[in-house]
CSV table of C-alpha atoms in Angstrom, one decimal:
chain,number,residue,atom,x,y,z
N,1,MET,CA,42.7,-77.1,-4.7
N,2,SER,CA,41.4,-73.7,-5.8
N,3,ALA,CA,40.7,-72.7,-9.4
N,4,LEU,CA,44.1,-70.9,-9.5
N,5,GLU,CA,45.8,-74.2,-8.9
N,6,TRP,CA,44.6,-75.7,-12.2
N,7,VAL,CA,45.6,-75.0,-15.8
N,8,THR,CA,43.2,-75.6,-18.6
N,9,VAL,CA,45.1,-77.3,-21.5
N,10,GLY,CA,42.2,-78.4,-23.8
N,11,VAL,CA,38.6,-79.3,-24.3
N,12,ILE,CA,37.1,-82.6,-25.3
N,13,VAL,CA,35.3,-82.1,-28.6
N,14,ALA,CA,34.1,-85.6,-29.4
N,15,ALA,CA,34.3,-89.3,-28.8
N,16,HIS,CA,36.7,-91.0,-31.2
N,17,GLY,CA,35.8,-94.5,-32.3
N,18,VAL,CA,34.1,-97.1,-30.1
N,19,ARG,CA,36.7,-97.9,-27.5
N,20,GLY,CA,36.4,-94.9,-25.3
N,21,GLU,CA,38.9,-92.6,-26.8
N,22,VAL,CA,38.3,-88.8,-26.8
N,23,ARG,CA,39.4,-86.1,-29.3
N,24,ILE,CA,40.9,-83.1,-27.6
N,25,LYS,CA,41.3,-79.6,-29.0
N,26,PRO,CA,44.3,-78.1,-27.2
N,27,LEU,CA,44.0,-74.7,-25.5
N,28,THR,CA,47.6,-74.2,-24.8
N,29,ASP,CA,50.8,-72.9,-26.4
N,30,PHE,CA,52.3,-76.3,-25.6
N,31,PRO,CA,49.9,-78.8,-27.2
N,32,ASP,CA,52.4,-81.7,-27.4
N,33,ARG,CA,52.3,-81.7,-23.6
N,34,LEU,CA,49.1,-83.8,-24.1
N,35,LEU,CA,51.4,-86.6,-25.5
N,36,GLU,CA,53.4,-86.7,-22.3
N,37,THR,CA,50.8,-86.0,-19.6
N,38,ALA,CA,50.2,-88.9,-17.2
N,39,GLU,CA,47.0,-87.6,-15.7
N,40,LEU,CA,44.3,-85.1,-16.5
N,41,TYR,CA,41.3,-83.6,-14.7
N,42,THR,CA,37.8,-82.7,-15.9
N,43,ASP,CA,34.8,-81.2,-14.1
N,44,ASN,CA,32.6,-84.2,-14.0
N,45,ALA,CA,33.1,-85.7,-10.6
N,46,PRO,CA,29.9,-86.8,-8.8
N,47,ASP,CA,30.4,-84.2,-6.1
N,48,GLY,CA,30.7,-81.4,-8.8
N,49,GLY,CA,34.5,-81.2,-8.4
N,50,LEU,CA,37.3,-82.3,-10.6
N,51,ARG,CA,37.7,-86.0,-11.6
N,52,ARG,CA,41.2,-87.4,-12.2
N,53,TYR,CA,41.9,-89.6,-15.2
N,54,THR,CA,45.0,-91.6,-15.9
N,55,VAL,CA,46.1,-91.2,-19.5
N,56,GLU,CA,46.6,-94.7,-21.0
N,57,ALA,CA,47.6,-93.6,-24.5
N,58,ALA,CA,47.9,-90.3,-26.5
N,59,ARG,CA,48.5,-89.4,-30.1
N,60,ARG,CA,48.2,-86.6,-32.6
N,61,HIS,CA,45.2,-86.7,-34.8
N,62,GLY,CA,44.9,-84.5,-37.9
N,63,LYS,CA,45.6,-80.8,-37.8
N,64,GLY,CA,45.9,-79.6,-34.3
N,65,MET,CA,43.9,-82.3,-32.6
N,66,TYR,CA,44.9,-85.1,-30.2
N,67,VAL,CA,43.3,-88.4,-29.3
N,68,LEU,CA,43.6,-89.7,-25.8
N,69,LYS,CA,42.5,-92.9,-24.1
N,70,LEU,CA,41.6,-92.2,-20.5
N,71,ALA,CA,41.5,-95.1,-17.9
N,72,GLY,CA,37.9,-96.0,-17.0
N,73,VAL,CA,36.5,-94.5,-20.2
N,74,ASP,CA,36.0,-97.7,-22.1
N,75,ASP,CA,33.2,-97.2,-24.7
N,76,ARG,CA,31.8,-94.5,-26.9
N,77,ASP,CA,29.0,-93.6,-24.5
N,78,ALA,CA,31.4,-92.9,-21.7
N,79,ALA,CA,33.6,-90.8,-24.1
N,80,GLU,CA,30.5,-88.9,-25.4
N,81,ALA,CA,29.6,-88.0,-21.8
N,82,LEU,CA,32.9,-86.1,-21.6
N,83,ARG,CA,32.1,-83.9,-24.7
N,84,ARG,CA,32.6,-80.2,-24.0
N,85,LYS,CA,34.5,-80.8,-20.8
N,86,GLU,CA,37.6,-78.8,-20.2
N,87,VAL,CA,40.8,-80.8,-19.6
N,88,ARG,CA,43.1,-79.5,-16.8
N,89,VAL,CA,46.4,-80.3,-15.3
N,90,ALA,CA,47.6,-79.4,-11.8
N,91,ARG,CA,49.4,-76.0,-11.7
N,92,GLU,CA,52.6,-77.7,-10.6
N,93,ASP,CA,52.5,-79.8,-13.8
N,94,ALA,CA,52.2,-76.8,-16.1
N,95,VAL,CA,55.1,-76.2,-18.5
N,96,PRO,CA,57.5,-73.8,-16.9
N,97,LEU,CA,57.7,-70.5,-18.7
N,98,PRO,CA,60.8,-68.4,-19.2
N,99,GLU,CA,61.6,-65.5,-16.9
N,100,GLY,CA,59.3,-62.6,-17.5
N,101,SER,CA,56.5,-64.7,-19.2
N,102,TYR,CA,53.2,-65.5,-17.5
N,103,TYR,CA,50.2,-67.6,-18.0
N,104,VAL,CA,47.0,-65.6,-18.6
N,105,PHE,CA,45.4,-67.0,-15.5
N,106,GLU,CA,48.3,-65.6,-13.4
N,107,LEU,CA,47.4,-62.1,-14.6
N,108,VAL,CA,43.6,-62.0,-14.8
N,109,GLY,CA,42.3,-60.3,-11.7
N,110,ALA,CA,45.4,-58.2,-11.1
N,111,THR,CA,45.0,-54.5,-10.2
N,112,VAL,CA,46.5,-52.3,-12.9
N,113,TYR,CA,48.2,-49.1,-11.8
N,114,THR,CA,49.8,-46.3,-13.8
N,115,SER,CA,53.4,-45.5,-13.0
N,116,ASP,CA,52.1,-42.5,-11.1
N,117,GLY,CA,50.2,-44.8,-8.7
N,118,ASP,CA,46.7,-44.2,-10.1
N,119,VAL,CA,44.4,-47.3,-10.2
N,120,LEU,CA,43.2,-48.0,-13.8
N,121,GLY,CA,41.2,-51.1,-12.8
N,122,THR,CA,41.3,-54.8,-12.9
N,123,LEU,CA,42.8,-56.9,-15.7
N,124,VAL,CA,39.8,-59.0,-17.0
N,125,ASP,CA,41.2,-60.6,-20.1
N,126,VAL,CA,44.3,-60.9,-22.3
N,127,ILE,CA,43.5,-60.5,-26.0
N,128,THR,CA,45.9,-62.3,-28.4
N,129,THR,CA,46.5,-60.4,-31.6
N,130,GLY,CA,48.9,-61.0,-34.4
N,131,ALA,CA,51.4,-58.3,-33.2
N,132,ASN,CA,51.2,-58.3,-29.4
N,133,ASP,CA,48.8,-59.2,-26.6
N,134,VAL,CA,46.4,-56.5,-25.4
N,135,TYR,CA,45.3,-56.2,-21.7
N,136,GLU,CA,41.6,-55.6,-21.2
N,137,VAL,CA,41.3,-53.5,-18.0
N,138,ARG,CA,38.0,-52.4,-16.4
N,139,ASP,CA,37.4,-50.0,-13.6
N,140,GLU,CA,34.7,-50.3,-11.0
N,141,ARG,CA,32.2,-48.3,-13.2
N,142,GLY,CA,32.8,-50.7,-16.1
N,143,LYS,CA,34.9,-48.4,-18.2
N,144,GLU,CA,37.2,-50.4,-20.4
N,145,VAL,CA,40.8,-49.6,-21.3
N,146,LEU,CA,42.8,-51.7,-23.8
N,147,ILE,CA,46.5,-51.6,-23.1
N,148,PRO,CA,49.1,-53.0,-25.5
N,149,ALA,CA,51.3,-55.5,-23.7
N,150,LEU,CA,54.6,-54.0,-24.8
N,151,ARG,CA,57.8,-53.7,-22.8
N,152,ASP,CA,57.8,-49.9,-23.0
N,153,VAL,CA,54.2,-49.9,-21.7
N,154,VAL,CA,54.0,-52.7,-19.2
N,155,ARG,CA,56.7,-51.7,-16.7
N,156,ARG,CA,56.2,-54.3,-13.9
N,157,ILE,CA,54.2,-57.4,-13.4
N,158,ASP,CA,54.0,-59.0,-9.9
N,159,PRO,CA,51.7,-62.0,-9.9
N,160,GLU,CA,52.4,-62.7,-6.2
N,161,SER,CA,50.9,-59.3,-5.2
N,162,GLY,CA,48.4,-59.2,-8.0
N,163,THR,CA,49.6,-55.9,-9.5
N,164,ILE,CA,50.7,-54.6,-12.9
N,165,VAL,CA,52.2,-51.2,-13.4
N,166,VAL,CA,51.9,-49.5,-16.8
N,167,ASP,CA,53.1,-46.3,-18.6
N,168,LEU,CA,50.1,-45.5,-20.8
N,169,PRO,CA,51.0,-44.4,-24.3
N,170,PRO,CA,49.7,-41.0,-25.6
N,171,GLY,CA,46.0,-41.2,-26.2
N,172,LEU,CA,45.2,-43.7,-23.5
N,173,ASP,CA,46.1,-41.5,-20.6
């Protein structure tokens, strides 16, 4: 599977106890999915790829954290070896989003055009703010444009073709 076929849902921040449990900080808008996930993947396979783990048990722990017991991780040393590893699920196991909503990974890399057909650059990041998301777009010279992700600005998103069309607000055009 390519990188686009995986969704990062958390990061292992520490071992928990002595029986191989790991503490995970969720990196998803759907953190409780960690309570229902049957298998997870991390990037610690011997060949440098992803390694599959069956989730034997999962529970919430404190504010915003989760503790999971992964099959084959049976002591503190094995759990410690997973510290700082991203936890992923297969794309087809990602929580479905409502129509018109997208995962960030579906948008990053898209070519951003104005409604007049001019290329602004490539979407390199989505910045989450309190009011609305902001698209960080860079052209081939490295010039950056920050575009508010509002309905009257973002006119069309087509993840299949990797394109986004925007009407720039005054001052950004």
